Structures are given as structure tokens and as C-alpha cells.
Short mmCIF file of C-alpha atoms and ligand atoms in Angstrom, two decimals:
data_model
loop_
_atom_site.label_atom_id
_atom_site.label_comp_id
_atom_site.label_asym_id
_atom_site.label_seq_id
_atom_site.Cartn_x
_atom_site.Cartn_y
_atom_site.Cartn_z
CA MET A 398 -29.38 15.45 -7.10
CA VAL A 399 -27.44 16.83 -10.03
CA MET A 400 -24.64 14.42 -10.82
CA LYS A 401 -21.59 16.26 -11.97
CA ASN A 402 -18.52 14.71 -13.47
CA ILE A 403 -16.03 14.18 -10.64
CA ILE A 404 -12.34 14.11 -11.45
CA ALA A 405 -9.80 13.12 -8.82
CA VAL A 406 -6.53 15.01 -8.62
CA ILE A 407 -3.83 13.36 -6.55
CA LEU A 408 -1.02 15.56 -5.31
CA ALA A 409 2.24 13.67 -5.39
CA ALA A 410 4.87 16.17 -6.46
CA GLY A 411 6.16 17.16 -3.04
CA LYS A 412 9.77 16.50 -2.08
CA GLY A 413 8.83 14.46 0.96
CA VAL A 414 11.66 16.12 2.86
CA ARG A 415 10.57 14.72 6.21
CA MET A 416 11.06 11.12 5.02
CA LYS A 417 14.77 11.86 4.49
CA SER A 418 14.77 9.47 1.57
CA ASN A 419 15.87 9.17 -2.04
CA LEU A 420 12.59 7.47 -2.82
CA SER A 421 9.53 9.57 -3.58
CA LYS A 422 7.36 9.68 -0.46
CA VAL A 423 4.25 8.19 -2.06
CA LEU A 424 6.29 5.16 -3.21
CA HIS A 425 7.24 4.09 0.29
CA ASN A 426 6.02 0.62 1.15
CA LEU A 427 2.94 -0.04 3.24
CA CYS A 428 1.91 -3.68 3.60
CA GLY A 429 3.64 -4.52 0.34
CA GLN A 430 2.28 -1.68 -1.80
CA PRO A 431 3.32 1.93 -2.36
CA LEU A 432 1.35 4.51 -0.36
CA ILE A 433 -0.27 5.96 -3.46
CA TYR A 434 -1.65 2.54 -4.47
CA TYR A 435 -4.18 2.68 -1.63
CA VAL A 436 -5.31 6.19 -2.52
CA LEU A 437 -5.88 5.10 -6.12
CA ARG A 438 -7.64 1.93 -5.06
CA GLU A 439 -10.14 3.75 -2.83
CA VAL A 440 -10.73 6.48 -5.42
CA LYS A 441 -11.65 3.79 -7.92
CA LYS A 442 -13.86 1.99 -5.39
CA ALA A 443 -15.68 5.27 -4.76
CA GLY A 444 -16.66 5.23 -8.43
CA ILE A 445 -14.35 7.95 -9.76
CA LYS A 446 -13.55 7.28 -13.39
CA GLN A 447 -10.97 9.94 -14.15
CA VAL A 448 -7.74 10.47 -12.24
CA ILE A 449 -4.99 13.02 -12.66
CA ALA A 450 -1.77 12.71 -10.69
CA ILE A 451 0.49 15.70 -10.17
CA VAL A 452 4.09 14.53 -10.13
CA GLY A 453 7.38 16.37 -9.82
CA GLN A 454 10.39 16.27 -12.06
CA GLU A 455 12.33 14.13 -9.67
CA ASN A 456 9.64 11.61 -8.97
CA GLU A 457 8.83 10.43 -12.46
CA GLY A 458 9.22 6.91 -11.03
CA ILE A 459 5.66 7.21 -9.81
CA LYS A 460 4.46 6.96 -13.39
CA ARG A 461 6.02 3.55 -13.78
CA VAL A 462 4.60 2.26 -10.54
CA VAL A 463 1.03 3.42 -10.84
CA ALA A 464 0.38 3.73 -14.57
CA ASN A 465 -2.65 1.55 -15.29
CA SER A 466 -2.60 0.00 -11.82
CA PHE A 467 -6.31 0.61 -11.38
CA GLN A 468 -7.46 2.82 -14.19
CA LYS A 469 -6.03 5.18 -16.73
CA ILE A 470 -4.21 8.02 -15.01
CA ASP A 471 -3.19 11.27 -16.62
CA PHE A 472 0.02 12.75 -15.31
CA VAL A 473 0.70 16.44 -15.00
CA GLN A 474 4.07 17.77 -13.98
CA GLN A 475 4.71 20.36 -11.34
CA LYS A 476 8.19 21.56 -12.22
CA GLU A 477 8.97 22.94 -8.78
CA PRO A 478 7.24 22.00 -5.54
CA LEU A 479 6.02 25.45 -4.57
CA GLY A 480 3.12 24.24 -2.47
CA THR A 481 -0.17 22.34 -2.64
CA ALA A 482 -2.06 25.23 -4.30
CA HIS A 483 0.62 25.56 -6.94
CA ALA A 484 0.51 21.79 -7.50
CA LEU A 485 -3.23 21.76 -8.04
CA ARG A 486 -3.06 24.77 -10.35
CA GLN A 487 -1.07 22.64 -12.81
CA ALA A 488 -4.19 20.57 -13.48
CA ARG A 489 -6.19 23.53 -14.70
CA GLY A 490 -5.84 22.68 -18.38
CA GLU A 491 -7.23 19.18 -17.79
CA LEU A 492 -10.47 20.25 -16.12
CA LYS A 493 -13.68 21.83 -17.29
CA LYS A 494 -15.37 24.47 -15.17
CA GLU A 495 -18.49 22.34 -14.81
CA ASP A 496 -16.55 19.46 -13.27
CA ASP A 497 -16.17 18.78 -9.57
CA VAL A 498 -12.62 18.18 -8.41
CA LEU A 499 -11.80 15.65 -5.71
CA VAL A 500 -8.38 16.54 -4.32
CA LEU A 501 -6.34 14.00 -2.37
CA PRO A 502 -2.76 14.10 -1.17
CA GLY A 503 -0.84 11.00 -2.25
CA ASP A 504 0.25 10.42 1.35
CA VAL A 505 -3.13 9.51 2.94
CA PRO A 506 -3.22 5.74 2.32
CA LEU A 507 -5.79 4.96 5.02
CA ILE A 508 -8.71 6.85 3.52
CA THR A 509 -11.62 4.58 2.55
CA ALA A 510 -14.01 4.62 -0.38
CA ASP A 511 -16.94 4.81 2.08
CA SER A 512 -15.71 8.14 3.43
CA LEU A 513 -15.11 9.45 -0.08
CA LYS A 514 -18.66 8.46 -1.02
CA ARG A 515 -19.98 10.28 2.04
CA LEU A 516 -17.99 13.35 1.04
CA ILE A 517 -19.42 13.23 -2.47
CA SER A 518 -23.01 12.80 -1.30
CA VAL A 519 -22.85 15.68 1.23
CA HIS A 520 -21.20 17.92 -1.35
CA ILE A 521 -23.88 17.27 -3.94
CA LYS A 522 -26.85 17.37 -1.53
CA GLN A 523 -25.78 20.67 0.01
CA ASN A 524 -24.61 22.08 -3.30
CA ASN A 525 -21.36 23.25 -1.68
CA SER A 526 -18.48 24.99 -3.39
CA CYS A 527 -16.11 23.11 -1.13
CA THR A 528 -16.65 20.12 1.12
CA SER A 529 -13.62 18.93 3.02
CA ILE A 530 -12.84 15.91 5.15
CA SER A 531 -11.80 16.68 8.70
CA SER A 532 -11.15 14.69 11.83
CA TYR A 533 -10.92 15.36 15.56
CA LEU A 534 -7.53 14.33 16.93
CA PRO A 535 -6.52 14.24 20.60
CA ASN A 536 -3.10 15.32 19.37
CA PRO A 537 -3.63 17.54 16.33
CA TYR A 538 0.05 18.49 16.04
CA SER A 539 1.38 19.12 12.50
CA TYR A 540 -2.01 19.18 10.74
CA GLY A 541 -3.79 22.28 9.45
CA ARG A 542 -6.52 23.36 11.90
CA ILE A 543 -10.11 24.02 10.86
CA ILE A 544 -11.12 27.48 12.08
CA ARG A 545 -14.85 27.92 12.62
CA VAL A 546 -16.98 30.92 13.57
CA ASN A 547 -20.46 30.12 14.83
CA GLY A 548 -19.94 26.56 13.67
CA LYS A 549 -19.10 27.58 10.09
CA ILE A 550 -15.69 26.90 8.56
CA ILE A 551 -14.02 30.17 7.67
CA LYS A 552 -10.39 29.19 7.11
CA ILE A 553 -7.69 26.59 7.64
CA LYS A 554 -4.49 27.49 9.47
CA GLU A 555 -1.30 25.47 9.10
CA GLU A 556 0.50 24.41 12.29
CA LYS A 557 3.46 26.71 11.55
CA ASP A 558 1.23 29.77 11.10
CA ALA A 559 -1.33 29.06 13.84
CA SER A 560 -1.58 31.19 16.97
CA PHE A 561 -1.31 29.69 20.44
CA ASP A 562 -5.10 29.42 20.71
CA GLU A 563 -5.53 28.07 17.18
CA LYS A 564 -3.04 25.32 17.93
CA LYS A 565 -5.41 24.06 20.63
CA ILE A 566 -8.10 23.31 18.03
CA LYS A 567 -8.54 19.56 17.69
CA GLU A 568 -10.36 19.54 14.38
CA VAL A 569 -7.80 19.02 11.61
CA ASN A 570 -7.70 19.13 7.85
CA SER A 571 -7.23 15.79 6.09
CA GLY A 572 -6.09 17.47 2.87
CA ILE A 573 -9.00 15.80 1.05
CA TYR A 574 -11.62 18.09 -0.48
CA LEU A 575 -14.26 18.19 -3.15
CA PHE A 576 -14.42 21.49 -5.01
CA ASN A 577 -16.52 23.16 -7.61
CA SER A 578 -13.92 23.46 -10.33
CA GLU A 579 -14.72 26.99 -11.46
CA HIS A 580 -14.65 28.40 -7.93
CA LEU A 581 -11.50 26.44 -7.14
CA PHE A 582 -9.40 27.68 -10.03
CA ASN A 583 -10.61 31.26 -9.56
CA ALA A 584 -9.41 31.15 -5.97
CA LEU A 585 -6.18 29.27 -6.77
CA SER A 586 -5.07 32.05 -9.08
CA ARG A 587 -5.29 34.43 -6.12
CA VAL A 588 -3.39 32.35 -3.54
CA LEU A 589 -0.11 33.97 -2.49
CA PRO A 590 2.84 32.45 -0.64
CA ALA A 591 2.12 34.63 2.40
CA ASN A 592 3.13 32.22 5.17
CA LYS A 593 6.14 31.02 7.14
CA LYS A 594 7.07 28.38 4.54
CA LYS A 595 6.64 30.82 1.62
CA GLU A 596 4.57 28.21 -0.19
CA TYR A 597 1.31 28.47 -2.11
CA TYR A 598 -1.08 26.78 0.31
CA LEU A 599 -4.17 25.08 -1.01
CA THR A 600 -5.72 25.63 2.40
CA ASP A 601 -5.80 29.40 1.67
CA VAL A 602 -8.56 28.71 -0.84
CA ILE A 603 -10.94 28.26 2.12
CA SER A 604 -10.60 31.84 3.38
CA LEU A 605 -10.91 33.12 -0.21
CA PHE A 606 -14.16 31.12 -0.55
CA THR A 607 -15.35 32.63 2.74
CA GLN A 608 -14.67 36.15 1.46
CA GLN A 609 -16.76 35.40 -1.63
CA GLY A 610 -19.57 33.97 0.45
CA LEU A 611 -19.26 30.53 -1.17
CA LYS A 612 -20.70 27.51 0.63
CA ILE A 613 -18.15 25.45 2.58
CA ASP A 614 -18.79 22.45 4.78
CA SER A 615 -17.02 19.33 5.99
CA VAL A 616 -17.60 15.72 6.88
CA SER A 617 -15.79 14.38 9.90
CA ILE A 618 -14.27 10.89 9.85
CA PRO A 619 -12.21 8.77 12.28
CA GLU A 620 -8.60 9.58 12.95
CA ASN A 621 -7.27 6.31 11.55
CA GLU A 622 -8.44 7.24 8.05
CA ILE A 623 -6.85 10.65 7.70
CA LEU A 624 -3.31 9.93 8.88
CA GLY A 625 -0.89 11.71 6.54
CA VAL A 626 2.47 10.02 6.11
CA ASN A 627 5.11 12.70 6.37
CA GLY A 628 7.94 10.99 8.25
CA ARG A 629 9.01 7.50 9.23
CA GLN A 630 7.01 7.46 12.46
CA ASP A 631 3.86 8.21 10.48
CA LEU A 632 4.74 5.38 8.12
CA SER A 633 5.04 2.91 10.97
CA ARG A 634 1.75 4.12 12.48
CA ALA A 635 0.04 3.73 9.11
CA GLN A 636 1.61 0.28 8.74
CA LYS A 637 0.07 -0.84 12.00
CA ILE A 638 -3.40 0.35 11.03
CA MET A 639 -3.24 -1.05 7.51
CA GLN A 640 -1.86 -4.35 8.83
CA GLY A 641 -4.83 -4.54 11.17
CA ARG A 642 -7.19 -4.14 8.22
CA VAL A 643 -5.41 -6.82 6.17
CA LEU A 644 -5.53 -9.27 9.08
CA GLU A 645 -9.23 -8.48 9.65
CA ARG A 646 -9.92 -9.52 6.06
CA ILE A 647 -7.96 -12.76 6.58
CA PHE A 648 -9.73 -13.58 9.88
CA GLU A 649 -13.00 -13.20 7.99
CA LYS A 650 -11.96 -16.09 5.72
CA GLY A 651 -11.81 -18.45 8.70
CA VAL A 652 -8.08 -18.26 9.30
CA SER A 653 -6.53 -18.32 12.78
CA ILE A 654 -3.73 -15.88 13.42
CA ILE A 655 -2.26 -16.72 16.81
CA ASP A 656 -0.44 -13.44 17.36
CA PRO A 657 -1.46 -10.53 15.11
CA ALA A 658 1.17 -8.32 16.74
CA THR A 659 4.02 -10.35 15.23
CA THR A 660 2.38 -11.41 11.98
CA TYR A 661 3.18 -9.40 8.84
CA ILE A 662 0.98 -10.11 5.88
CA SER A 663 0.94 -7.96 2.79
CA GLU A 664 -2.09 -6.64 1.03
CA GLU A 665 -2.26 -9.12 -1.85
CA VAL A 666 -2.02 -12.32 0.22
CA LYS A 667 -4.96 -14.74 0.21
CA VAL A 668 -5.37 -17.51 2.79
CA GLY A 669 -7.92 -20.32 2.90
CA SER A 670 -10.08 -21.35 5.86
CA ASP A 671 -8.79 -23.46 8.75
CA THR A 672 -5.23 -22.44 8.07
CA ILE A 673 -3.38 -21.49 11.24
CA ILE A 674 -0.69 -18.84 11.16
CA TYR A 675 1.73 -19.05 14.08
CA PRO A 676 3.64 -16.07 15.52
CA SER A 677 6.51 -14.17 13.92
CA THR A 678 5.51 -15.03 10.38
CA PHE A 679 6.15 -12.78 7.40
CA ILE A 680 4.16 -13.26 4.19
CA GLU A 681 4.72 -10.71 1.46
CA GLY A 682 3.78 -10.68 -2.22
CA LYS A 683 1.19 -12.19 -4.52
CA ILE A 684 0.66 -15.27 -2.41
CA ASN A 685 -2.14 -17.77 -2.27
CA ILE A 686 -2.23 -20.16 0.65
CA GLY A 687 -4.75 -22.98 0.68
CA ARG A 688 -7.03 -24.42 3.33
CA GLY A 689 -5.97 -26.29 6.46
CA CYS A 690 -2.30 -25.28 6.33
CA ARG A 691 0.03 -24.66 9.25
CA ILE A 692 2.36 -21.74 8.70
CA GLY A 693 5.12 -20.74 11.09
CA PRO A 694 6.18 -19.91 13.70
CA PHE A 695 9.03 -17.91 12.12
CA ALA A 696 8.11 -18.64 8.52
CA HIS A 697 8.93 -16.30 5.66
CA ILE A 698 7.00 -16.60 2.41
CA ARG A 699 7.62 -14.05 -0.33
CA GLY A 700 7.54 -13.36 -4.06
CA ASP A 701 4.75 -14.96 -6.05
CA CYS A 702 3.86 -18.25 -4.35
CA SER A 703 0.99 -20.63 -4.33
CA VAL A 704 0.61 -23.12 -1.51
CA GLY A 705 -1.93 -25.96 -1.76
CA ASN A 706 -4.21 -27.31 0.97
CA ASN A 707 -2.94 -29.04 4.14
CA VAL A 708 0.63 -27.88 3.71
CA VAL A 709 2.98 -27.44 6.66
CA ILE A 710 5.56 -24.66 6.43
CA GLY A 711 7.27 -24.71 9.77
CA ASN A 712 9.95 -22.95 11.81
CA PHE A 713 12.63 -20.94 10.04
CA VAL A 714 11.50 -21.92 6.57
CA GLU A 715 11.85 -19.42 3.75
CA ILE A 716 9.85 -19.94 0.59
CA VAL A 717 10.33 -17.73 -2.48
CA ARG A 718 8.53 -17.90 -5.84
CA CYS A 719 7.36 -21.48 -5.28
CA LYS A 720 4.39 -23.55 -6.20
CA ILE A 721 3.75 -26.07 -3.48
CA GLY A 722 1.26 -28.89 -3.89
CA THR A 723 -1.29 -30.27 -1.46
CA ASN A 724 -0.06 -32.17 1.62
CA CYS A 725 3.55 -31.08 1.33
CA CYS A 726 5.52 -30.78 4.51
CA ILE A 727 8.49 -28.44 4.92
CA LYS A 728 8.81 -28.38 8.62
CA HIS A 729 12.16 -27.02 9.73
CA HIS A 730 15.03 -24.73 8.72
CA SER A 731 14.76 -24.85 4.94
CA TYR A 732 15.14 -22.49 2.00
CA LEU A 733 13.15 -23.20 -1.14
CA GLY A 734 13.51 -20.73 -4.01
CA ASP A 735 11.96 -21.08 -7.50
CA CYS A 736 10.58 -24.56 -6.85
CA LEU A 737 7.70 -26.58 -8.06
CA LEU A 738 6.73 -29.19 -5.50
CA GLU A 739 3.99 -31.53 -6.59
CA LYS A 740 1.72 -32.98 -3.92
CA ASP A 741 2.77 -35.18 -0.96
CA VAL A 742 6.40 -34.09 -0.94
CA ASN A 743 8.28 -34.25 2.35
CA VAL A 744 11.17 -31.86 2.66
CA GLY A 745 13.56 -32.79 5.46
CA ALA A 746 15.01 -30.32 7.94
CA GLY A 747 17.68 -28.01 6.58
CA THR A 748 17.02 -28.60 2.89
CA ILE A 749 18.43 -25.81 0.74
CA THR A 750 17.88 -25.03 -2.91
CA ALA A 751 20.90 -23.40 -4.50
CA ASN A 752 18.74 -21.53 -7.00
CA TYR A 753 21.07 -18.62 -7.80
CA ASP A 754 24.49 -19.03 -9.40
CA GLY A 755 25.39 -15.38 -9.16
CA LYS A 756 23.96 -14.62 -12.60
CA ARG A 757 20.62 -16.28 -12.98
CA LYS A 758 17.98 -18.05 -10.96
CA SER A 759 17.02 -21.59 -11.90
CA LYS A 760 14.15 -23.88 -11.08
CA THR A 761 13.90 -27.05 -9.06
CA ILE A 762 11.14 -29.52 -9.73
CA VAL A 763 10.17 -32.13 -7.15
CA LYS A 764 7.57 -34.64 -8.31
CA GLN A 765 4.74 -36.16 -6.36
CA GLY A 766 5.55 -38.12 -3.22
CA ALA A 767 9.31 -37.49 -3.30
CA PHE A 768 11.19 -37.55 -0.01
CA ILE A 769 14.02 -35.08 0.42
CA GLY A 770 16.37 -36.16 3.20
CA SER A 771 17.50 -33.76 5.88
CA GLY A 772 20.27 -31.42 4.87
CA THR A 773 19.91 -32.01 1.13
CA ILE A 774 21.25 -29.35 -1.18
CA LEU A 775 19.48 -29.14 -4.50
CA VAL A 776 21.59 -27.23 -7.00
CA ALA A 777 19.18 -25.79 -9.55
CA PRO A 778 18.18 -26.57 -12.18
CA ALA A 779 17.43 -30.03 -10.81
CA LYS A 780 14.62 -32.50 -11.01
CA ILE A 781 13.61 -35.06 -8.43
CA GLY A 782 11.31 -37.79 -9.78
CA LYS A 783 8.10 -39.16 -8.41
CA GLU A 784 8.60 -40.95 -5.08
CA ALA A 785 12.37 -40.54 -5.39
CA ILE A 786 14.46 -40.22 -2.22
CA THR A 787 17.55 -38.18 -1.45
CA GLY A 788 19.65 -39.33 1.49
CA ALA A 789 20.45 -37.03 4.39
CA GLY A 790 23.22 -34.61 3.47
CA SER A 791 23.07 -35.30 -0.29
CA VAL A 792 24.18 -32.67 -2.73
CA VAL A 793 22.15 -33.05 -5.90
CA LEU A 794 24.18 -31.37 -8.61
CA LYS A 795 22.99 -28.98 -11.27
CA ASN A 796 21.07 -30.52 -14.20
CA LYS A 797 20.70 -33.79 -12.32
CA ASN A 798 17.56 -35.66 -13.12
CA VAL A 799 16.76 -38.08 -10.31
CA LYS A 800 14.45 -40.69 -11.84
CA ASN A 801 11.07 -41.76 -10.51
CA GLY A 802 11.54 -44.02 -7.49
CA GLU A 803 15.34 -43.64 -7.56
CA VAL A 804 17.28 -43.28 -4.32
CA VAL A 805 20.35 -41.02 -4.37
CA ALA A 806 22.82 -40.19 -1.61
CA GLY A 807 26.22 -38.63 -1.01
CA VAL A 808 28.23 -35.71 -2.31
CA PRO A 809 27.67 -35.44 -5.17
CA ALA A 810 24.52 -37.53 -4.94
CA GLN A 811 24.82 -40.92 -6.69
CA SER A 812 22.22 -43.49 -7.34
CA ILE A 813 22.15 -46.16 -4.66
CA LYS A 814 18.92 -47.72 -5.82
CA LYS A 815 17.44 -47.36 -9.28
CA SER A 816 13.79 -47.62 -8.33
CA LYS A 817 11.64 -49.01 -5.58
C1 LIG B 1412 -1.26 19.32 4.13
C2 LIG B 1412 -2.24 20.48 4.41
C3 LIG B 1412 -2.66 20.41 5.88
C4 LIG B 1412 -3.27 19.06 6.18
C5 LIG B 1412 -2.34 17.92 5.77
C6 LIG B 1412 -3.08 16.60 5.86
C7 LIG B 1412 -1.55 22.35 2.97
C8 LIG B 1412 -0.88 23.66 2.91
N1 LIG B 1412 -1.57 21.74 4.14
O1 LIG B 1412 -0.10 19.54 4.93
O2 LIG B 1412 -3.59 21.42 6.14
O3 LIG B 1412 -3.59 18.96 7.55
O4 LIG B 1412 -1.89 18.08 4.42
O5 LIG B 1412 -2.26 15.51 5.63
O6 LIG B 1412 -2.09 21.90 1.97
N2 LIG B 1412 2.61 18.36 -2.84
C9 LIG B 1412 2.79 18.64 -4.17
N3 LIG B 1412 3.46 19.76 -4.53
C10 LIG B 1412 3.92 20.66 -3.62
C11 LIG B 1412 3.73 20.37 -2.25
C12 LIG B 1412 3.06 19.22 -1.90
O7 LIG B 1412 2.37 17.88 -5.05
O8 LIG B 1412 4.49 21.67 -4.03
C13 LIG B 1412 1.91 17.13 -2.46
C14 LIG B 1412 2.77 16.21 -1.62
O9 LIG B 1412 3.47 15.30 -2.45
C15 LIG B 1412 1.76 15.52 -0.72
C16 LIG B 1412 0.60 16.50 -0.65
O10 LIG B 1412 0.80 17.44 -1.68
O11 LIG B 1412 1.33 14.29 -1.28
C17 LIG B 1412 0.54 17.21 0.70
O12 LIG B 1412 1.76 17.89 0.91
P1 LIG B 1412 2.49 17.85 2.31
O13 LIG B 1412 3.74 18.62 2.21
O14 LIG B 1412 2.56 16.46 2.81
O15 LIG B 1412 1.45 18.71 3.18
P2 LIG B 1412 1.26 18.69 4.75
O16 LIG B 1412 2.33 19.51 5.37
O17 LIG B 1412 1.06 17.32 5.24
CA1 LIG B 1413 1.27 15.26 4.30
#
């Protein structure tokens, strides 16, 4: 097999009209990451070293989000979104004719590196000019259809331009292809906006290849990898599939998830074995949860958090940007923001940290073995010493430093016992 240099080009300059959003389509959130993050991740996993992203004038924000997220990305601007062929044409200056070009839309977050590797190996083995990824869908609506004659791909027809019979074809275009660069750019320069949308369609390259007698083939993959996110329904469908994959990975670590249907866990979350996650729990961000914990039901953990082993985070507890030590127990109706809890801390029901004064967020430190009485308000910054106790309903004022072993109570909390 001749190994050519493969360069990925990600198309992300479209307006994303169907999302009806001010945010660029590929930046919409899927399990805690922008759509395009997953495309970049799988491209990297498939061993592609060079990536070019085509971005529009209005979605420069993409640069900030993805620059250096996985590997160095070169950005090329498409000034006006005149269609997928026009978008890809903008990359011409960046590519050599001996390269192979892997094209991916930025809105196909469910594609996997395994499928990309299969695409690459078929393309190289068969020495094709174009190998595309297709899928058979029971409901192919809205996708471009793969038109074959005697089993050979001859063109791709977009939904809007397809005839009644063509619309019945179940094999659809994923928008992912591997091209011989020279053949691609030759054909791209001949694509015309001769369709209902008056756009330059990348899919027209296929019929131009057919006319030239160039070799075209496809690999077919499951439906749940090719889903293109165009509107909000697509986004929620993709969310469900991606969530399933994230939970799969967590199950594999020896974690019980009582009700996957009501458990939302974002992509970066890590959970240790023998932890049980109860229903209606939402965990989003860079979060590490230890072994043997009990989380939920109705728990919300977000921001960057680390939770030690054997911790209980119970009903209606919200935890944000906290570090929580081993054996801590925060069982009911509490809000902890920007806290450091050392080990063996018991947080009584209804404890609230007042961590935001309207201008800045401040930290609360609770030392080992402290006991926070029910309904305590901790006005940050505050420090509760080792084995100290706050009485039920105490309000611990800002900058208060409760000493080791001290017992405080009341509003504002006063010392009622200096140490044990
Ligand atoms: C495209 C394919 C269709 C395929 C589907 C798979 C074409 C003409 N159609 O349709 O056959 O079934 O993907 O999901 O290619 N973009 C630009 N600049 C533009 C227009 C689009 O960069 O001028 C980008 C978009 O940001 C998007 C990608 O190209 O990431 C695909 O564009 P989109 O409008 O979503 O194409 P589809 O209608 O889904
Ligand atoms: Ca699309």
C-alpha cells in the first residue's frame, strides 16, 4: 500500500440557518463539548496529523474554541457561504496535488475513528479517486442520496433536487469523503451552482468524477455515526446517542447507573468503581468522582470538581468547582460553590455557601472532620477548622475563621465553645 499524506479539511463555515441560533452551529453543546470537538477528536484518533478548518467571517469564534484543542489546526476563511464545494475550494492553496484530502462536515459529531480508518484503508487498497462514507437509513429524508447504476456510484442527489424515485433511495451521503487532491480540485473548479439552492455543491464532484471515468467507491457504516446536526431535533437525537456512549464508558469502569434515561453526564467526567449514580442526576464539566460514592438522586455537579472516595452527595445537592475529600457526606438540599472540604466532613441538610457577592466568587475551606449543622450559611471567604462545629441555622460571616475544635452558633455565628 502506498501511504499518502492525508490532510483533513473540516467544513464549518455554513450559516447553520436551520438551528435558528446566534451561535455557530458547530459550537452547539453536545454532552458538554462543542459539536466540532468530537469531529476533531476522532480525526486525531484516526491518525491524521494535519487539519484545516474552513470557517466563515461570522463564526470566527470557532478559532478560539478549537485552536490547539487536539492538534495544530490551520484556519481558512470562506468569506461567503456559497456551498460545500465553494468552502472546500478555499483550501486549495494549503494542499499539494499528491496529498489525499479527508473531508468532514463539522456537524457530524458521532463519526468514529474506526470508521475513518476503514475509509482510509479501502481508499488506499482500491486506489480510488474518491471513497465516501454512506449509510442506509429507514428514513433518508434531508440527506443527499447515493445514485448507483449496476452497483456503481455515479452521482449524489440532494433531497431538494431529487426526483420522486430518487427520494425513495435509502442509501445516503454522510458528507465524509476521502479524495485524491489533484482530481478533487480539478473537479471543484468545474462545479456550478446549478441546483434549487443555487449553491456550489460538493456532491456534484461525484458526477464529474464519473464523467472522467475516475474510480469512486464507498464504505457503509451504521446510521448512528453519520447523523448530521442541522436543527434542534437532530441535536437532541445526537445528544441521546452520544450520552449512551459516555454512559457505556462509565459502566465499563464498574459504576452503577440506576436510570440511564435520566442521567446526564458530560464527556470529560470520570467515575470510580462501585460508585452508584441514582436517577435524575446531572454531572457536567471536568469532574473526577472517586470509588464507592453515592450520587443523587437529583444531584447536580458542575464546573471543575474532584470528589474523593466514599462520598455521599444526596438529593437536591448542587456542587460547583469544589474539591471534596474522602468520606464526606452532603446528603440533602445543599449548595456548595468554590469549596475545599477535607476528609470526613459532614454537611447538614440545607447548608448554603454564599460564594458570590455580586462581583467576585470566594472560597470556603472546611477542614477535616468538621460538622456543619443543618441550615448553616457560610459566607465566603470563610474557614471552618478541623473538627469544628456550626450549630443549626448559623450564619458564618465573611472572613470568619472558625478555629480547630471550636463550636459556633447563631446569627452571626459566635463562639459557644472554644475547643473540644
Ligand atoms: C450535506 C451534503 C449531503 C449530505 C449531508 C450529510 C452537500 C451539498 N450536501 O448536506 O449530501 O447528505 O451533508 O450530513 O454537500 N458549509 C460550509 N460552507 C458553505 C456551506 C456549508 O463550510 O458554504 C459547511 C457547514 O458548516 C457544514 C457542512 O459544510 O458543517 C455541511 O453543510 P450543510 O449545510 O449542513 O449540508 P447538508 O445540507 O447537511
Ligand atoms: Ca449538515
